[in-house]
Amino acid sequence: MKTLHERRTSSPLGELHVVASDDAIVGVYLPGHKGAPEIVAHDGREHPVLREATRQLDAYFEGRRDSFVLPLDLRGSPFQREVWAALLTIPFGETRSYAELARALGRPQAARAVGAANAKNPISIIVPCHRVIAGDGALTGYAGGVAAKRWLLSHEQRRRSSFLSVP
């Protein structure tokens, strides 16, 4: 087992718990994050990957960043990692339904399995599981809470609109 390091950082959604191995991000958890594991980690205030992750998260929340460039260590089953990789292809400010994501993975009957994998994403915000919604447009479950999902989508749509309206 690799050594884990943690850093807490403030955000408009409350204090985020950011976790890294020696060389990659392994978790970003929102306050009250359902299913967040108990993590025993070292203080990561000086950890270079955590310092860069919090810098990029701050820029995202300030509206100065629409993507992340960080080393990620996605820990899960092969199917979960496949779903999480697909999440990284959803553009900033856009959404996909669980069924659309399942079709994109070549598994059109697996919308529920995609939803279950999406719910287990350990790297919230950076791996944008908040961009996946129900087929009817409803904001269904989010480990950080539906209010946080609504805030993140609204934040991205506002920022995307301002990007698109610049002449």
PDB file of C-alpha atoms in Angstrom:
ATOM      1  CA  MET A   1       0.000   0.000   0.000  1.00  0.00           C
ATOM      2  CA  LYS A   2       1.342   3.373  -0.971  1.00  0.00           C
ATOM      3  CA  THR A   3       1.676   6.154   1.587  1.00  0.00           C
ATOM      4  CA  LEU A   4      -1.220   8.585   1.425  1.00  0.00           C
ATOM      5  CA  HIS A   5      -1.072  12.338   1.993  1.00  0.00           C
ATOM      6  CA  GLU A   6      -3.989  14.659   2.575  1.00  0.00           C
ATOM      7  CA  ARG A   7      -4.710  18.330   2.339  1.00  0.00           C
ATOM      8  CA  ARG A   8      -7.911  20.157   3.137  1.00  0.00           C
ATOM      9  CA  THR A   9      -8.870  23.194   1.123  1.00  0.00           C
ATOM     10  CA  SER A  10     -11.809  25.562   1.227  1.00  0.00           C
ATOM     11  CA  SER A  11     -14.238  25.870  -1.661  1.00  0.00           C
ATOM     12  CA  PRO A  12     -17.666  27.401  -2.314  1.00  0.00           C
ATOM     13  CA  LEU A  13     -19.032  23.915  -1.485  1.00  0.00           C
ATOM     14  CA  GLY A  14     -17.250  23.727   1.860  1.00  0.00           C
ATOM     15  CA  GLU A  15     -13.982  22.129   2.848  1.00  0.00           C
ATOM     16  CA  LEU A  16     -12.659  19.616   0.307  1.00  0.00           C
ATOM     17  CA  HIS A  17     -10.531  16.680   1.416  1.00  0.00           C
ATOM     18  CA  VAL A  18      -7.867  16.056  -1.251  1.00  0.00           C
ATOM     19  CA  VAL A  19      -5.823  12.844  -1.004  1.00  0.00           C
ATOM     20  CA  ALA A  20      -2.737  11.758  -2.941  1.00  0.00           C
ATOM     21  CA  SER A  21      -0.287   8.886  -3.096  1.00  0.00           C
ATOM     22  CA  ASP A  22       3.365   9.838  -3.431  1.00  0.00           C
ATOM     23  CA  ASP A  23       2.830  10.777  -7.070  1.00  0.00           C
ATOM     24  CA  ALA A  24      -0.890  11.097  -7.956  1.00  0.00           C
ATOM     25  CA  ILE A  25      -4.306  12.217  -6.757  1.00  0.00           C
ATOM     26  CA  VAL A  26      -6.389   9.329  -5.391  1.00  0.00           C
ATOM     27  CA  GLY A  27      -9.366  11.208  -3.942  1.00  0.00           C
ATOM     28  CA  VAL A  28     -11.276  14.473  -3.745  1.00  0.00           C
ATOM     29  CA  TYR A  29     -14.145  14.375  -1.267  1.00  0.00           C
ATOM     30  CA  LEU A  30     -16.779  17.009  -0.603  1.00  0.00           C
ATOM     31  CA  PRO A  31     -18.247  17.679   2.849  1.00  0.00           C
ATOM     32  CA  GLY A  32     -20.653  14.891   3.772  1.00  0.00           C
ATOM     33  CA  HIS A  33     -19.461  12.810   0.802  1.00  0.00           C
ATOM     34  CA  LYS A  34     -21.448   9.566   0.815  1.00  0.00           C
ATOM     35  CA  GLY A  35     -19.213   6.522   0.784  1.00  0.00           C
ATOM     36  CA  ALA A  36     -15.997   8.443   1.433  1.00  0.00           C
ATOM     37  CA  PRO A  37     -13.498   6.022   2.941  1.00  0.00           C
ATOM     38  CA  GLU A  38     -11.816   6.523   6.262  1.00  0.00           C
ATOM     39  CA  ILE A  39      -8.327   7.562   5.260  1.00  0.00           C
ATOM     40  CA  VAL A  40      -5.237   7.510   7.416  1.00  0.00           C
ATOM     41  CA  ALA A  41      -2.861   9.909   5.723  1.00  0.00           C
ATOM     42  CA  HIS A  42       0.101  12.135   6.364  1.00  0.00           C
ATOM     43  CA  ASP A  43      -0.176  15.919   6.377  1.00  0.00           C
ATOM     44  CA  GLY A  44       0.225  16.966   2.756  1.00  0.00           C
ATOM     45  CA  ARG A  45       0.479  20.735   3.027  1.00  0.00           C
ATOM     46  CA  GLU A  46       3.910  20.618   1.388  1.00  0.00           C
ATOM     47  CA  HIS A  47       3.181  17.678  -0.938  1.00  0.00           C
ATOM     48  CA  PRO A  48       3.791  18.912  -4.536  1.00  0.00           C
ATOM     49  CA  VAL A  49       0.896  17.017  -6.153  1.00  0.00           C
ATOM     50  CA  LEU A  50      -1.544  18.212  -3.464  1.00  0.00           C
ATOM     51  CA  ARG A  51      -0.244  21.766  -3.689  1.00  0.00           C
ATOM     52  CA  GLU A  52      -0.823  21.741  -7.475  1.00  0.00           C
ATOM     53  CA  ALA A  53      -4.244  20.095  -7.107  1.00  0.00           C
ATOM     54  CA  THR A  54      -5.453  22.727  -4.671  1.00  0.00           C
ATOM     55  CA  ARG A  55      -4.049  25.488  -6.902  1.00  0.00           C
ATOM     56  CA  GLN A  56      -6.010  24.088  -9.875  1.00  0.00           C
ATOM     57  CA  LEU A  57      -9.177  23.544  -7.799  1.00  0.00           C
ATOM     58  CA  ASP A  58      -8.990  27.154  -6.568  1.00  0.00           C
ATOM     59  CA  ALA A  59      -8.660  28.364 -10.173  1.00  0.00           C
ATOM     60  CA  TYR A  60     -11.641  26.191 -11.205  1.00  0.00           C
ATOM     61  CA  PHE A  61     -13.831  27.656  -8.465  1.00  0.00           C
ATOM     62  CA  GLU A  62     -12.673  31.182  -9.334  1.00  0.00           C
ATOM     63  CA  GLY A  63     -13.711  30.605 -12.954  1.00  0.00           C
ATOM     64  CA  ARG A  64     -10.170  30.717 -14.326  1.00  0.00           C
ATOM     65  CA  ARG A  65      -9.864  27.013 -15.206  1.00  0.00           C
ATOM     66  CA  ASP A  66     -12.110  24.595 -17.086  1.00  0.00           C
ATOM     67  CA  SER A  67      -9.969  21.439 -16.954  1.00  0.00           C
ATOM     68  CA  PHE A  68      -7.352  19.819 -14.772  1.00  0.00           C
ATOM     69  CA  VAL A  69      -3.875  18.596 -15.596  1.00  0.00           C
ATOM     70  CA  LEU A  70      -2.920  16.337 -12.729  1.00  0.00           C
ATOM     71  CA  PRO A  71      -1.601  12.801 -12.315  1.00  0.00           C
ATOM     72  CA  LEU A  72      -4.511  10.577 -11.267  1.00  0.00           C
ATOM     73  CA  ASP A  73      -4.490   7.148  -9.654  1.00  0.00           C
ATOM     74  CA  LEU A  74      -8.007   5.843 -10.258  1.00  0.00           C
ATOM     75  CA  ARG A  75      -8.483   2.881  -7.940  1.00  0.00           C
ATOM     76  CA  GLY A  76     -11.397   0.655  -8.861  1.00  0.00           C
ATOM     77  CA  SER A  77     -12.517  -2.276 -10.950  1.00  0.00           C
ATOM     78  CA  PRO A  78     -11.706  -2.340 -14.670  1.00  0.00           C
ATOM     79  CA  PHE A  79     -15.320  -1.360 -15.483  1.00  0.00           C
ATOM     80  CA  GLN A  80     -15.268   1.520 -12.975  1.00  0.00           C
ATOM     81  CA  ARG A  81     -12.004   2.817 -14.420  1.00  0.00           C
ATOM     82  CA  GLU A  82     -13.512   2.588 -17.910  1.00  0.00           C
ATOM     83  CA  VAL A  83     -16.498   4.689 -16.796  1.00  0.00           C
ATOM     84  CA  TRP A  84     -14.275   7.189 -14.992  1.00  0.00           C
ATOM     85  CA  ALA A  85     -12.097   7.557 -18.095  1.00  0.00           C
ATOM     86  CA  ALA A  86     -15.257   8.305 -20.088  1.00  0.00           C
ATOM     87  CA  LEU A  87     -16.207  11.003 -17.566  1.00  0.00           C
ATOM     88  CA  LEU A  88     -12.978  12.799 -18.418  1.00  0.00           C
ATOM     89  CA  THR A  89     -14.193  13.175 -22.026  1.00  0.00           C
ATOM     90  CA  ILE A  90     -17.348  15.127 -21.104  1.00  0.00           C
ATOM     91  CA  PRO A  91     -16.585  18.752 -21.978  1.00  0.00           C
ATOM     92  CA  PHE A  92     -16.706  21.514 -19.384  1.00  0.00           C
ATOM     93  CA  GLY A  93     -20.224  22.929 -19.071  1.00  0.00           C
ATOM     94  CA  GLU A  94     -21.887  19.970 -20.794  1.00  0.00           C
ATOM     95  CA  THR A  95     -23.760  16.970 -19.457  1.00  0.00           C
ATOM     96  CA  ARG A  96     -24.400  13.406 -20.557  1.00  0.00           C
ATOM     97  CA  SER A  97     -27.072  10.994 -19.425  1.00  0.00           C
ATOM     98  CA  TYR A  98     -26.212   7.650 -17.903  1.00  0.00           C
ATOM     99  CA  ALA A  99     -27.648   5.999 -21.039  1.00  0.00           C
ATOM    100  CA  GLU A 100     -25.530   8.195 -23.346  1.00  0.00           C
ATOM    101  CA  LEU A 101     -22.427   7.291 -21.380  1.00  0.00           C
ATOM    102  CA  ALA A 102     -23.331   3.587 -21.539  1.00  0.00           C
ATOM    103  CA  ARG A 103     -23.767   3.819 -25.321  1.00  0.00           C
ATOM    104  CA  ALA A 104     -20.453   5.659 -25.677  1.00  0.00           C
ATOM    105  CA  LEU A 105     -18.809   2.753 -23.836  1.00  0.00           C
ATOM    106  CA  GLY A 106     -20.385   0.272 -26.251  1.00  0.00           C
ATOM    107  CA  ARG A 107     -22.644  -1.088 -23.506  1.00  0.00           C
ATOM    108  CA  PRO A 108     -26.087   0.357 -24.320  1.00  0.00           C
ATOM    109  CA  GLN A 109     -27.878  -1.803 -21.734  1.00  0.00           C
ATOM    110  CA  ALA A 110     -25.528  -0.821 -18.886  1.00  0.00           C
ATOM    111  CA  ALA A 111     -26.930   2.576 -17.849  1.00  0.00           C
ATOM    112  CA  ARG A 112     -27.525   1.408 -14.259  1.00  0.00           C
ATOM    113  CA  ALA A 113     -24.052  -0.127 -14.027  1.00  0.00           C
ATOM    114  CA  VAL A 114     -22.630   3.155 -15.347  1.00  0.00           C
ATOM    115  CA  GLY A 115     -24.595   4.981 -12.648  1.00  0.00           C
ATOM    116  CA  ALA A 116     -23.221   2.674  -9.962  1.00  0.00           C
ATOM    117  CA  ALA A 117     -19.647   3.160 -11.193  1.00  0.00           C
ATOM    118  CA  ASN A 118     -20.203   6.916 -11.451  1.00  0.00           C
ATOM    119  CA  ALA A 119     -21.341   6.974  -7.802  1.00  0.00           C
ATOM    120  CA  LYS A 120     -18.066   5.326  -6.729  1.00  0.00           C
ATOM    121  CA  ASN A 121     -15.814   7.890  -8.439  1.00  0.00           C
ATOM    122  CA  PRO A 122     -13.244   8.804  -5.774  1.00  0.00           C
ATOM    123  CA  ILE A 123     -11.948  11.956  -7.483  1.00  0.00           C
ATOM    124  CA  SER A 124     -14.913  14.326  -7.484  1.00  0.00           C
ATOM    125  CA  ILE A 125     -14.827  17.515  -9.569  1.00  0.00           C
ATOM    126  CA  ILE A 126     -11.511  16.629 -11.260  1.00  0.00           C
ATOM    127  CA  VAL A 127     -13.093  13.469 -12.716  1.00  0.00           C
ATOM    128  CA  PRO A 128     -16.417  15.198 -13.465  1.00  0.00           C
ATOM    129  CA  CYS A 129     -19.059  12.706 -12.333  1.00  0.00           C
ATOM    130  CA  HIS A 130     -21.303  15.718 -11.617  1.00  0.00           C
ATOM    131  CA  ARG A 131     -21.758  16.087 -15.408  1.00  0.00           C
ATOM    132  CA  VAL A 132     -23.838  12.891 -15.618  1.00  0.00           C
ATOM    133  CA  ILE A 133     -27.593  13.330 -15.265  1.00  0.00           C
ATOM    134  CA  ALA A 134     -30.770  11.338 -15.773  1.00  0.00           C
ATOM    135  CA  GLY A 135     -32.130  10.916 -19.305  1.00  0.00           C
ATOM    136  CA  ASP A 136     -34.965  13.344 -18.516  1.00  0.00           C
ATOM    137  CA  GLY A 137     -32.468  16.004 -17.356  1.00  0.00           C
ATOM    138  CA  ALA A 138     -33.070  15.431 -13.638  1.00  0.00           C
ATOM    139  CA  LEU A 139     -30.161  15.842 -11.279  1.00  0.00           C
ATOM    140  CA  THR A 140     -30.089  12.417  -9.702  1.00  0.00           C
ATOM    141  CA  GLY A 141     -27.825  11.361  -6.847  1.00  0.00           C
ATOM    142  CA  TYR A 142     -24.379  12.728  -6.234  1.00  0.00           C
ATOM    143  CA  ALA A 143     -22.051  11.533  -3.474  1.00  0.00           C
ATOM    144  CA  GLY A 144     -21.435  15.152  -2.455  1.00  0.00           C
ATOM    145  CA  GLY A 145     -25.179  15.906  -2.453  1.00  0.00           C
ATOM    146  CA  VAL A 146     -27.551  17.071  -5.172  1.00  0.00           C
ATOM    147  CA  ALA A 147     -27.153  20.714  -4.073  1.00  0.00           C
ATOM    148  CA  ALA A 148     -23.401  20.474  -4.743  1.00  0.00           C
ATOM    149  CA  LYS A 149     -24.070  18.863  -8.138  1.00  0.00           C
ATOM    150  CA  ARG A 150     -26.493  21.670  -9.013  1.00  0.00           C
ATOM    151  CA  TRP A 151     -23.925  24.285  -7.951  1.00  0.00           C
ATOM    152  CA  LEU A 152     -21.126  22.686 -10.005  1.00  0.00           C
ATOM    153  CA  LEU A 153     -23.270  22.409 -13.147  1.00  0.00           C
ATOM    154  CA  SER A 154     -24.531  25.962 -12.780  1.00  0.00           C
ATOM    155  CA  HIS A 155     -20.992  27.248 -12.205  1.00  0.00           C
ATOM    156  CA  GLU A 156     -19.750  25.507 -15.349  1.00  0.00           C
ATOM    157  CA  GLN A 157     -22.703  26.592 -17.489  1.00  0.00           C
ATOM    158  CA  ARG A 158     -22.247  30.232 -16.404  1.00  0.00           C
ATOM    159  CA  ARG A 159     -18.523  30.077 -17.169  1.00  0.00           C
ATOM    160  CA  ARG A 160     -19.102  28.287 -20.484  1.00  0.00           C
ATOM    161  CA  SER A 161     -21.661  30.911 -21.511  1.00  0.00           C
ATOM    162  CA  SER A 162     -19.179  33.685 -20.782  1.00  0.00           C
ATOM    163  CA  PHE A 163     -16.463  31.854 -22.804  1.00  0.00           C
ATOM    164  CA  LEU A 164     -18.838  31.461 -25.764  1.00  0.00           C
ATOM    165  CA  SER A 165     -20.059  35.062 -25.669  1.00  0.00           C
ATOM    166  CA  VAL A 166     -16.591  36.620 -25.969  1.00  0.00           C
ATOM    167  CA  PRO A 167     -16.250  38.098 -29.506  1.00  0.00           C
TER     168      PRO A 167
END
